[in-house]
XYZ file of C-alpha atoms in Angstrom:
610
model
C -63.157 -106.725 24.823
C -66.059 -106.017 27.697
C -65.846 -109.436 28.877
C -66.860 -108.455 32.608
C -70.011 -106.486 31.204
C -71.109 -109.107 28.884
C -70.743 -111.895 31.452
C -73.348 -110.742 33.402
C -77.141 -112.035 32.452
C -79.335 -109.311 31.113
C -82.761 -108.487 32.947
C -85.919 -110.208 32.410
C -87.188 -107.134 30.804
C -83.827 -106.731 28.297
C -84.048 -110.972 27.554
C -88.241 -110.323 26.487
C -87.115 -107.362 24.164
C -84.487 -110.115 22.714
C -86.639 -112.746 22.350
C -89.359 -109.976 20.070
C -86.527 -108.977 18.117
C -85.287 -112.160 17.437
C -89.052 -112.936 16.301
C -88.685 -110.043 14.168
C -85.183 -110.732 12.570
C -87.182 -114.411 12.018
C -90.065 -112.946 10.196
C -87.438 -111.032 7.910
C -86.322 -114.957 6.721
C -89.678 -115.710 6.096
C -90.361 -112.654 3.618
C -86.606 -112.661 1.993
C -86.165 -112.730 -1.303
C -86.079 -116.726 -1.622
C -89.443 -116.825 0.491
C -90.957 -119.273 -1.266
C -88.713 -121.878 -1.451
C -88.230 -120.900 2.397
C -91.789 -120.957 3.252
C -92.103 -124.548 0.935
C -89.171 -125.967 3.120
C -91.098 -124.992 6.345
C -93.906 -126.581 4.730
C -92.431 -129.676 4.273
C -91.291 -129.821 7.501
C -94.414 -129.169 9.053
C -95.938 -131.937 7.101
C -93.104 -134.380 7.570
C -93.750 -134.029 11.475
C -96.929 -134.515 10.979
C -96.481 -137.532 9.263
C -93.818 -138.929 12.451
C -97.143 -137.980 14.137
C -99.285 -140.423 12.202
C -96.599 -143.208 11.948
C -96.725 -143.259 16.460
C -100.481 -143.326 16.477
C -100.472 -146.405 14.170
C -98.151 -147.922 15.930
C -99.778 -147.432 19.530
C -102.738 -149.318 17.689
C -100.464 -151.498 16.445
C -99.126 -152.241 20.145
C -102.570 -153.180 20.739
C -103.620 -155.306 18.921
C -100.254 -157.304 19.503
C -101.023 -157.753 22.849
C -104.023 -158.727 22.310
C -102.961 -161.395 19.789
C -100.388 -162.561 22.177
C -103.543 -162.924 25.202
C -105.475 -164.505 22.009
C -102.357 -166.532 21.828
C -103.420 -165.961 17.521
C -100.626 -167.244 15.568
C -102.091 -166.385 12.106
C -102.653 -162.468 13.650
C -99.289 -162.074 15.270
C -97.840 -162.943 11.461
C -99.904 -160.197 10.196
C -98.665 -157.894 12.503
C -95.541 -158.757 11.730
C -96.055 -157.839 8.094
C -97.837 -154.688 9.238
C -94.664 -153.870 11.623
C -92.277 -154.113 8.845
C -94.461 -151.827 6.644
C -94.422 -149.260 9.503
C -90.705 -149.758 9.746
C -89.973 -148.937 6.245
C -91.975 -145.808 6.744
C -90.468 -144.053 9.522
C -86.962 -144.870 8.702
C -88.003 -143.119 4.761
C -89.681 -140.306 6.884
C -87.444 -139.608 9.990
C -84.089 -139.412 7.180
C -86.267 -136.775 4.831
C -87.424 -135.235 7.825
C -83.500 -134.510 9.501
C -82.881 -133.607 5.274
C -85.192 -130.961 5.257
C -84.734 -129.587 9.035
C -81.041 -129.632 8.421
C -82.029 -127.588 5.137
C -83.805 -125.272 6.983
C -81.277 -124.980 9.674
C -78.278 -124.002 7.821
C -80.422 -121.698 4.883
C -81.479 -119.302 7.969
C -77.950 -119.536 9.459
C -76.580 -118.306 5.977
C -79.493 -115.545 5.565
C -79.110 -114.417 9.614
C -75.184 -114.833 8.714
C -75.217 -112.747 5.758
C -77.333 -109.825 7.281
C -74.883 -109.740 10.166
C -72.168 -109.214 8.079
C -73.398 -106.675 6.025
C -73.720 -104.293 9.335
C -70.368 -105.095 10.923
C -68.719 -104.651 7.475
C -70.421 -101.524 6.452
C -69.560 -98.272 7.264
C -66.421 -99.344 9.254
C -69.060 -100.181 11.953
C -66.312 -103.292 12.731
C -64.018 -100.306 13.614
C -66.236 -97.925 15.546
C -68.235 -100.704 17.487
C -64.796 -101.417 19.351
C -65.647 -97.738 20.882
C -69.371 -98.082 21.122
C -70.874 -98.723 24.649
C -72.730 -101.862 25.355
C -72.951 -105.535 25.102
C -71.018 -106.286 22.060
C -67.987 -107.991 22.826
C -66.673 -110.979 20.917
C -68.752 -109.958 17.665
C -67.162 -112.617 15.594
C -67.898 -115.518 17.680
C -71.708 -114.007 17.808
C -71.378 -114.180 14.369
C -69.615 -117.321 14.085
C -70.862 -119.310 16.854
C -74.337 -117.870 18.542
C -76.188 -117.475 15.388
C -74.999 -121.450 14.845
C -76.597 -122.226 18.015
C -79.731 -120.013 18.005
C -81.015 -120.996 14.197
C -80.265 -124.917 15.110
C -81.577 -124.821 18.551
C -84.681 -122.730 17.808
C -85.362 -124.867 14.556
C -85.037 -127.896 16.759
C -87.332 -126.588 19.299
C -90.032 -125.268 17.045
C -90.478 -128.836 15.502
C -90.066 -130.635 19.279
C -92.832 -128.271 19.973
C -95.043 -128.876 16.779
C -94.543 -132.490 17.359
C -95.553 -132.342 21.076
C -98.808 -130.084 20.297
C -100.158 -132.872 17.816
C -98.761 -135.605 20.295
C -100.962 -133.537 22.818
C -104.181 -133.554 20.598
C -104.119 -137.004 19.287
C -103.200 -138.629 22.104
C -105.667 -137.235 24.714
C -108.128 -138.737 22.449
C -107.053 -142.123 22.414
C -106.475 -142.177 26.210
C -110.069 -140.498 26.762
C -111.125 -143.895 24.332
C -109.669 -146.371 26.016
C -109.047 -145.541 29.897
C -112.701 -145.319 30.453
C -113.971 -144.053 34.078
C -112.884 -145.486 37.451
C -114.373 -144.700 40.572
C -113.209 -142.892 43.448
C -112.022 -144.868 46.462
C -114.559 -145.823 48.804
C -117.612 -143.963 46.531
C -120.208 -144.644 44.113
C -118.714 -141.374 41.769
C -116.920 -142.471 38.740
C -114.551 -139.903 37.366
C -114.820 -140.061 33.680
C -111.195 -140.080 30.917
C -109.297 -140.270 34.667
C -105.872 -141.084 32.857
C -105.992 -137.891 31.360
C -106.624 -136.374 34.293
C -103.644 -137.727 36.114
C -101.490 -136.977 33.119
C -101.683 -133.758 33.496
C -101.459 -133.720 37.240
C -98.110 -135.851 36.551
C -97.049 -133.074 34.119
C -97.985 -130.174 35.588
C -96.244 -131.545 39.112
C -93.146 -132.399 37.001
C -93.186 -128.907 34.812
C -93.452 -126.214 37.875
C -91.059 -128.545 39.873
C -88.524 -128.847 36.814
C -88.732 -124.786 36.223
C -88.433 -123.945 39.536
C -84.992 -126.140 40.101
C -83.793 -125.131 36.475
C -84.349 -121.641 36.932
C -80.898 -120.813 37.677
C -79.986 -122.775 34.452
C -80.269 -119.889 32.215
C -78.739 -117.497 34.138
C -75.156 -120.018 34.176
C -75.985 -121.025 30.788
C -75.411 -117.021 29.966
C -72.533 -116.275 32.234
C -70.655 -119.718 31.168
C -71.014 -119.261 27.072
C -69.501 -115.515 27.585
C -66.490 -116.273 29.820
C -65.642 -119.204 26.683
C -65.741 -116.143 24.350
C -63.516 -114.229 26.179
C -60.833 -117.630 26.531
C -61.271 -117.850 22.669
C -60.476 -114.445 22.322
C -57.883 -114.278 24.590
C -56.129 -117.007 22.714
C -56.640 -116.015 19.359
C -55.449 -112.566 20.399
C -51.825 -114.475 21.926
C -51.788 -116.456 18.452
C -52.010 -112.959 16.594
C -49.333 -111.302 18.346
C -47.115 -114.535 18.796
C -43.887 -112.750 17.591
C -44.238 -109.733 20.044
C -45.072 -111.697 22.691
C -41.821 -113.918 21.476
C -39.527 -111.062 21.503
C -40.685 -109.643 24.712
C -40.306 -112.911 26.155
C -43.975 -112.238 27.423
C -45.129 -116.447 27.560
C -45.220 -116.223 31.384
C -48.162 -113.416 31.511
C -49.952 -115.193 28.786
C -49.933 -118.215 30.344
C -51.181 -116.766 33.350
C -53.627 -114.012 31.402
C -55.055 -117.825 29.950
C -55.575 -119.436 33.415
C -57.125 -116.482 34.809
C -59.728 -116.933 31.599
C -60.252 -121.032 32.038
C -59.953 -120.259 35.648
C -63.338 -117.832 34.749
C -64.109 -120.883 32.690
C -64.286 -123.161 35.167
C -66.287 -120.891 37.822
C -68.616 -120.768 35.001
C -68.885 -124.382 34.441
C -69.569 -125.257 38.221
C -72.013 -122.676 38.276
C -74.066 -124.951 35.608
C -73.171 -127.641 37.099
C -74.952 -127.349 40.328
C -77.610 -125.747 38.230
C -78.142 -128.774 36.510
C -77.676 -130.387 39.307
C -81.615 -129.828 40.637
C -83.333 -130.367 37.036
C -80.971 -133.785 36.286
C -81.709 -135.423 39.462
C -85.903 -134.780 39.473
C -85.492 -135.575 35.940
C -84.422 -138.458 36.253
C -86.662 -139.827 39.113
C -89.338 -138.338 37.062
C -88.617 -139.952 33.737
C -87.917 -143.562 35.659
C -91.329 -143.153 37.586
C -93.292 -142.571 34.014
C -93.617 -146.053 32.577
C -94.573 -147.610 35.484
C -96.991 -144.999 36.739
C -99.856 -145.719 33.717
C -100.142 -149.390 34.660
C -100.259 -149.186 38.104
C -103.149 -146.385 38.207
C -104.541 -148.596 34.828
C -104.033 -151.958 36.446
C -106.971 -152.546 38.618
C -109.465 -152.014 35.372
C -107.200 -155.015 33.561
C -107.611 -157.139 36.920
C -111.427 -156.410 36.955
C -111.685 -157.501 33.537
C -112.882 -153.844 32.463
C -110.225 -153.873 29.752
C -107.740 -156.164 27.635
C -104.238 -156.602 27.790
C -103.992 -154.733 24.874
C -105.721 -152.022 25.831
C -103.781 -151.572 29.048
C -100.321 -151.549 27.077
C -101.875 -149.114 24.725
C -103.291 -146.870 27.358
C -100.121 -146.813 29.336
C -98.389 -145.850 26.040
C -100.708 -143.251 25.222
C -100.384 -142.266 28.879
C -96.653 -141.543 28.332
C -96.809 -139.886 24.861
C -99.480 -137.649 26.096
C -97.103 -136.714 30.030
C -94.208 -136.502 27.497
C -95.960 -134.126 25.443
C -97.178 -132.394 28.169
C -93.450 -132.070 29.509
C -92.006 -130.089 26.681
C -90.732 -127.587 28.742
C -88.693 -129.505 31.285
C -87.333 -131.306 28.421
C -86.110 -128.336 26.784
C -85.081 -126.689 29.748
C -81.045 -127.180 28.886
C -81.822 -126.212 25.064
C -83.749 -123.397 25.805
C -81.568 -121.655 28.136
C -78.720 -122.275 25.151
C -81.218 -120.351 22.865
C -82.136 -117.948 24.936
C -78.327 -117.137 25.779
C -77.453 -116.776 22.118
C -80.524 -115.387 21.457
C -79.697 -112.358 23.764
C -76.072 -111.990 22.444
C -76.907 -111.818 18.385
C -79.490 -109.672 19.197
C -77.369 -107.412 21.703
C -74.948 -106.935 18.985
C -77.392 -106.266 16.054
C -79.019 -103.597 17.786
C -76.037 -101.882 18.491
C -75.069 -101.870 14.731
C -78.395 -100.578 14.169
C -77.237 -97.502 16.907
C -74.631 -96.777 14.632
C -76.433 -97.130 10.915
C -79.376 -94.842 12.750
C -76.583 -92.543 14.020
C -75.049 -91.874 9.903
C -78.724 -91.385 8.938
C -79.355 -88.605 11.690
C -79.491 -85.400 10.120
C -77.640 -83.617 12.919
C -75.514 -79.908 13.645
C -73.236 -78.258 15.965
C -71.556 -80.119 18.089
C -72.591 -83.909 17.483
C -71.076 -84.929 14.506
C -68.402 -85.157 11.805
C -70.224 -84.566 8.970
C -68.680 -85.884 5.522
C -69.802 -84.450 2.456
C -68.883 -85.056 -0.763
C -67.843 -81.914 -3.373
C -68.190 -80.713 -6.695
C -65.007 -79.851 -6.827
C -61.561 -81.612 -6.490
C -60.870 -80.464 -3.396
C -60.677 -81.371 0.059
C -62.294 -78.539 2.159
C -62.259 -78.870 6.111
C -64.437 -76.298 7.801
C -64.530 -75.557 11.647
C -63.540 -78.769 12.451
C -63.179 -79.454 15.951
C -61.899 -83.418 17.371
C -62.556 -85.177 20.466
C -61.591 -88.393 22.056
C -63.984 -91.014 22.766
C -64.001 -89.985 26.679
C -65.017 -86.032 24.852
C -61.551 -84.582 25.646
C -61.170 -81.855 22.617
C -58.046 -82.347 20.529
C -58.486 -80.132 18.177
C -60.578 -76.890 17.768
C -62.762 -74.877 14.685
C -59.838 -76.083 12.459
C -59.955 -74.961 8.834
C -57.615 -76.852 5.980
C -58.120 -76.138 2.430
C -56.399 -78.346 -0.629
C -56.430 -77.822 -3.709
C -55.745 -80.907 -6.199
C -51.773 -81.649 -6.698
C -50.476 -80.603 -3.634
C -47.907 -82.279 -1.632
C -48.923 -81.561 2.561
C -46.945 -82.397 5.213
C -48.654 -83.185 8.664
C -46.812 -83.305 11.918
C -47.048 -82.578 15.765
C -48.721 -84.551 18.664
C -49.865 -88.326 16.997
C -52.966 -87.967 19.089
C -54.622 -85.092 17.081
C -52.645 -86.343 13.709
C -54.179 -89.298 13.859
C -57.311 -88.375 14.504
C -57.273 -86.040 11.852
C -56.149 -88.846 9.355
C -59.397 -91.130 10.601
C -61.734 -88.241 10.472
C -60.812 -87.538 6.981
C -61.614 -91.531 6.084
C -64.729 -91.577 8.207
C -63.499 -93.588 11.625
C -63.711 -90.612 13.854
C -67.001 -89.723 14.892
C -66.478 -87.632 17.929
C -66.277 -84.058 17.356
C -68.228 -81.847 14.794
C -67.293 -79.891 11.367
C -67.602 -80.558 8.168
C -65.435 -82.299 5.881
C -65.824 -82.127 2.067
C -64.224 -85.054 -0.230
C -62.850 -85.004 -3.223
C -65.669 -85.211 -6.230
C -64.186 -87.414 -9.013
C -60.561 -88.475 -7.819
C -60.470 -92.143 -5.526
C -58.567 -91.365 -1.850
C -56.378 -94.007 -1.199
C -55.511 -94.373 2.850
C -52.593 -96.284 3.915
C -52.126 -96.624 7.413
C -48.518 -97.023 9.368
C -49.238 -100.886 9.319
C -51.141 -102.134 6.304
C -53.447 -104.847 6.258
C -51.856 -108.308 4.609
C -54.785 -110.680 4.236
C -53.534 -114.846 4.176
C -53.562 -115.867 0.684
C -51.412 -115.114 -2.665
C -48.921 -112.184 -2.775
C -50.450 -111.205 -5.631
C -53.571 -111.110 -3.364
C -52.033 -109.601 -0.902
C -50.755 -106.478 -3.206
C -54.282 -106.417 -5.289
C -55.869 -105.740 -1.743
C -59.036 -104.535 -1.739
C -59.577 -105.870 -5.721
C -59.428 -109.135 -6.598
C -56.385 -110.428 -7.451
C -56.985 -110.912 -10.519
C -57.488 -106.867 -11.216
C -54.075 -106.523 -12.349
C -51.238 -107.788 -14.606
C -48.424 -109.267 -13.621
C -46.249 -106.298 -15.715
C -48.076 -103.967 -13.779
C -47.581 -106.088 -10.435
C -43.650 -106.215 -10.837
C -43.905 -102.637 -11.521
C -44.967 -101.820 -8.160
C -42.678 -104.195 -6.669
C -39.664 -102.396 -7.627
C -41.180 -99.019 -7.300
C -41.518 -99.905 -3.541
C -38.021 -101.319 -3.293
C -38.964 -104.951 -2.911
C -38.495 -106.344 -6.596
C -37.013 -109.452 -4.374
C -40.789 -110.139 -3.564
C -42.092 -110.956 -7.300
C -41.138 -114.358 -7.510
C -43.572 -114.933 -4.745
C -46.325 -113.487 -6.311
C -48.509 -117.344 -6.607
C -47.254 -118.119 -3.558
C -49.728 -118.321 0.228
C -48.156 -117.485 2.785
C -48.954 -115.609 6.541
C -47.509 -112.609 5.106
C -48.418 -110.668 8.403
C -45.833 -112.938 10.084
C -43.603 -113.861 7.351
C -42.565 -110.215 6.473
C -41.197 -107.683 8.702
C -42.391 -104.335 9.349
C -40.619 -102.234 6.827
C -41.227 -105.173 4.089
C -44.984 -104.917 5.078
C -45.294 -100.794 5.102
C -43.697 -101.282 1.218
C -46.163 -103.581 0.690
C -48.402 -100.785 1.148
C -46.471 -98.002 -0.234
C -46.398 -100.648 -3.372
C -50.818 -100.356 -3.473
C -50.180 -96.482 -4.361
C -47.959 -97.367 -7.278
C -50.144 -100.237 -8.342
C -53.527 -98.406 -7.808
C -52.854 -94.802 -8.899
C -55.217 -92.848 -7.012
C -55.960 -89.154 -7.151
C -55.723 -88.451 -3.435
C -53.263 -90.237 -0.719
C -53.874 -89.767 2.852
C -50.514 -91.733 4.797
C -50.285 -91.872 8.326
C -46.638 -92.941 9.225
C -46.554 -95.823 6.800
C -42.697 -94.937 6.097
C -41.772 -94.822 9.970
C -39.942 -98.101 9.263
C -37.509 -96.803 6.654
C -34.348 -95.269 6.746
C -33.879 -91.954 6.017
C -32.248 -92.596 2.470
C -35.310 -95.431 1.851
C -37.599 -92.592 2.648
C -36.676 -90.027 0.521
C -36.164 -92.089 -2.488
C -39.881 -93.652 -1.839
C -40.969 -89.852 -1.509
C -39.134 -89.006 -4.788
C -41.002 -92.267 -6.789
C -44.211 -90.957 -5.248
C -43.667 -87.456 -7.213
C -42.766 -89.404 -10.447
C -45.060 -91.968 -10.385
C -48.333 -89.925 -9.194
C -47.590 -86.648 -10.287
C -50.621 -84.898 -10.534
C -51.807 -86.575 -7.249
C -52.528 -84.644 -4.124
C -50.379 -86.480 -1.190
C -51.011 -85.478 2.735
C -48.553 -87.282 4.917
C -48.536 -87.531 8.378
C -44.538 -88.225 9.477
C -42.131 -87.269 12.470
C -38.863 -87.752 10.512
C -37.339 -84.327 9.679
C -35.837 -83.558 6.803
C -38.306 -83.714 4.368
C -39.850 -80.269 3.992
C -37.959 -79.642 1.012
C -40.718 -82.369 -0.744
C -44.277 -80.835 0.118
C -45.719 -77.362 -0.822
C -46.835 -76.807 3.022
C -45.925 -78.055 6.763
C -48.667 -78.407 9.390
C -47.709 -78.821 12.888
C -50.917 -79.546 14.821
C -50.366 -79.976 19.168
C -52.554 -79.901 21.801
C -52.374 -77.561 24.841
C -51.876 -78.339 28.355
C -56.004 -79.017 29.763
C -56.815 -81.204 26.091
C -57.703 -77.931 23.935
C -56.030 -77.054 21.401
C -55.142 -73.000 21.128
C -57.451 -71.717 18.158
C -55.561 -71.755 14.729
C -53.734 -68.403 13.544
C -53.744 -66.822 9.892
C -50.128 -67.782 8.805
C -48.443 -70.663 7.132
C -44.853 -71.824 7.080
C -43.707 -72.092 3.590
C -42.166 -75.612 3.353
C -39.768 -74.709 0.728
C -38.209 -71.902 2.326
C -39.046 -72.039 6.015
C -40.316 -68.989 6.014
C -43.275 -67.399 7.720
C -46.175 -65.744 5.397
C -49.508 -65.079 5.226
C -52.044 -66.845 3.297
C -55.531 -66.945 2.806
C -57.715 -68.068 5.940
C -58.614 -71.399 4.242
C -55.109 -72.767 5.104
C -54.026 -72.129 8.728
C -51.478 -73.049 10.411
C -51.791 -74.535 14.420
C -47.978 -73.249 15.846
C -45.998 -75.608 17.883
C -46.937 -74.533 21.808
């Protein structure tokens, strides 16, 4: 988690970029695959606002000519305008509910396309894995996912129809006030100014918009800072809730608690710092907003006096005053909302940029020392050549390495876990940093099982079908692997749900995953400690399944128990020398049958212990 990095608001310059790409990602919705029932939807809604646009004109007439009816004191009028008022009700209440229908629509269709697309780049290519390595603002990617895009497709929808509605406000109300405010003359002069209402509208607004940015300026900036510090507490948590049994056994409670207050205590800081940003913008607001009504009729009033104008045309100026100042105020509004946007805005896009670093980074054709390069072969045979690993910080853990296997062999891998490891997520693609080449296995699956296996929530059988759906296998062939993997005691379960992360332990969970080999079959297995939690008896008899259940499939193991040479065809021991290199590999092999030195060809070296 880069919590401290991401809290920090991005530059104008870095926000401007977001806000294009977000325009782009937009314009990408509007030319999906479903564009036309997209674009009829936006239609819709366009023409629904509209309408709400229509409905307040006729009733700012229809204000009018009730006040005049009233000054008429017209009984047989006011009853028609009553009639009139309840038609006009009907309306907007039928048009406001298919409006929210459609906007909702709208919302939640470009959340589930934005959503979607998201997904697909943090769950391809193991970019999930390698973007916990990748530098930049990123952290939290699930609550971007989960949360931001919520925000920024509801807020921006919401906006772009607040704005719509305020532009045709704008238009048709200028005209009506230009109608009926008539001239007035300046104070102590003969010059009349002509449509002066709308004048001193937008005087009124423009006062009220360049006051209201300049105290809500800061809003943004807290608006940022405050929406990643509740990231990192919901992290934080949800990290304490994963690991509740270590923390348990370790009796760790008292650091969490106070790893938690430090985050609300981050929470808090963040939430005064809004505060008092909102502090400004509320306050003129609301001086502003109680000022607005009464403003129209004072600067309209001495017309009505002077008998230049009716009641009714007063009330309706004053109201067209307001609509029109209100219109014209969009963006102090929208201040609050738009610094939400913009915040989410800037952390979606943050974090789809950076899995577009990584997709452009598989599709660079590059050499020498930049990349792993995995290739696929037209044989059945895993071929590393001059392989050399780094760590992320580009200390080299291994150097011009050079493995050859041919299909069927049994491989034993041992030595420092650092470069083993490695190794192990090189060969499945999670270990970018270094360079080589690594040819795959044409025709035969590789099955990886790590030293903890993943157990989703849901079904046993689920769990054990994992990654096919569990519905991929029999229930013969279920129990099978069951017993194969030692925990027959486990079939009963197979409908039930369960946490099985919590409700197993650890050596029940790595025969979980020992129990995918037997249930899956694959050609080539790839294990990286996965038996560390057996005893040594358990061990060996799992080992001596594996060569009578998959025997014609080629097994490389990565394991620190001894004892078990007598099982594989060959031994690697693979350490690191003092300084992070490792010594260059020599031409000679132990035979793991005999213990015995010999030579063999260059395709299969050996790194010696140091």
């Amino acid at each position: 988690m880069q919590a401290d990095a991401a809290s920090t608001s991005p530059p104008p310059a870095v926000r401007r970029d977001a806000a294009w790409q977000f325009a782009r990602m937009a314009r990408d919705y509007w030319n999906c695959e479903r564009k036309w029932t997209v674009r009829g939807a936006v239609l819709s809604l366009f023409v629904l606002t509209a309408a709400q646009v229509g409905l307040v004109i006729w009733v700012s007439y229809w204000h009018r000519e009730l006040f005049d009816a009233l000054e008429d004191r017209s009984l047989s009028e006011f009853l028609r305008l009553i009639l009139t008022f309840l038609l006009i009700f009907a309306l907007t209440m039928g048009v406001t509910a298919l409006h929210m229908h459609v906007k909702r629509w709208v919302q939640l269709d470009w959340r589930r396309w934005m959503t979607s697309l998201l997904l697909d780049e943090w769950l391809s290519h193991a970019n999930h894995y390698r973007l916990q390595f990748s530098s930049g603002e990123h952290d939290n990617p699930d609550g971007r996912i989960a949360e931001d895009i919520r925000i920024a497709t509801e807020a921006a929808v919401g906006l772009a129809h607040s704005l719509l509605y305020s532009i045709l406000i704008l238009g048709s109300f200028i005209d009506i006030l230009l109608s009926v405010s008539g001239s007035a003359n300046l104070p102590g002069t003969e010059y009349s100014v002509p449509g002066y209402m709308v004048l001193m509208a937008f005087v009124y607004a423009g006062v009220g918009t360049i006051f209201g940015l300049l105290l809500g300026r800061p809003l943004i900036r807290t608006t940022n800072r405050l929406q990643s510090v509740e990231a990192s507490l919901r992290f934080g948590l949800a990290r304490a809730r994963e690991h509740s049994e270590a923390i348990a056994l370790m009796h760790g409670e008292p650091l969490e608690r106070r790893s938690a207050d430090r985050l609300f205590k981050d929470v808090g800081r963040g939430w005064d710092r809004q505060t008092f940003a909102y502090l400004g913008i509320i306050s003129f607001s609301t001086g502003y907003g109680t000022l607005l009504p009464v403003f129209p009729i004072l600067i309209a009033a001495p017309q009505y006096i002077a008998g230049a104008m009716s009641l009714g045309l007063l009330m309706q100026a004053a109201q067209a005053f307001q609509r029109l100042t209100s219109a014209l105020s969009w963006p102090i509004d929208n201040l609050g909302e738009l610094a939400r946007c913009r915040a989410s805005i800037d952390r979606i896009v943050s974090l789809h940029e950076e899995m577009l670093e990584l997709e452009a980074q598989d599709r660079q054709k590059v050499t020498g020392k930049e990349k792993i390069e995995l290739q696929q072969s037209v044989h059945a045979e895993l071929d590393i050549r001059h392989l050399q690993l780094a760590s992320p910080s580009g200390q080299v853990l291994l150097d011009d390495f050079n493995l050859h296997v041919r299909h069927g062999e049994r491989i034993l891998i041992t030595g420092d876990p650092a470069v083993t490891i490695s190794l192990f997520k090189a060969v499945a693609g999670l270990w970018p940093w270094g360079s080589g080449v690594i040819s795959l296995p044409a025709g035969h699956n590789m099955m990886f099982i790590p030293q903890r296996p993943f157990l989703p929530e849901g079904s046993l059988r689920a769990v054990l079908s994992y990654p096919h759906d569990a519905s991929h296998y029999t229930a013969p062939c279920l129990h099978r692997a069951l017993e194969c993997a030692g925990i027959a005691w486990l079939a009963p379960r197979l409908d039930d749900h369960d946490d099985w992360g919590r409700a197993l332990p650890l050596r029940a969970q790595q025969r979980l995953g020992i129990a995918r080999l037997f249930l899956q079959q694959p050609g080539w297995v790839f294990i990286e400690e996965a038996t560390d939690a057996f005893d040594a008896k358990d061990e060996i008899d799992t080992l001596e399944l594996l060569h009578h259940e998959l025997p014609s499939a080629t097994l490389l193991n990565i394991s620190l128990h001894n004892g078990l040479d007598h099982f594989y065809d060959r031994k690697l021991v693979l350490n690191r020398l003092r300084g992070g290199r490792v010594r260059p590999p020599q031409a000679a092999a132990t035979d793991a049958k005999t213990g015995t030195a010999g030579t063999t060809a260059p395709a299969t070296k050996l790194l010696p212990e140091t």
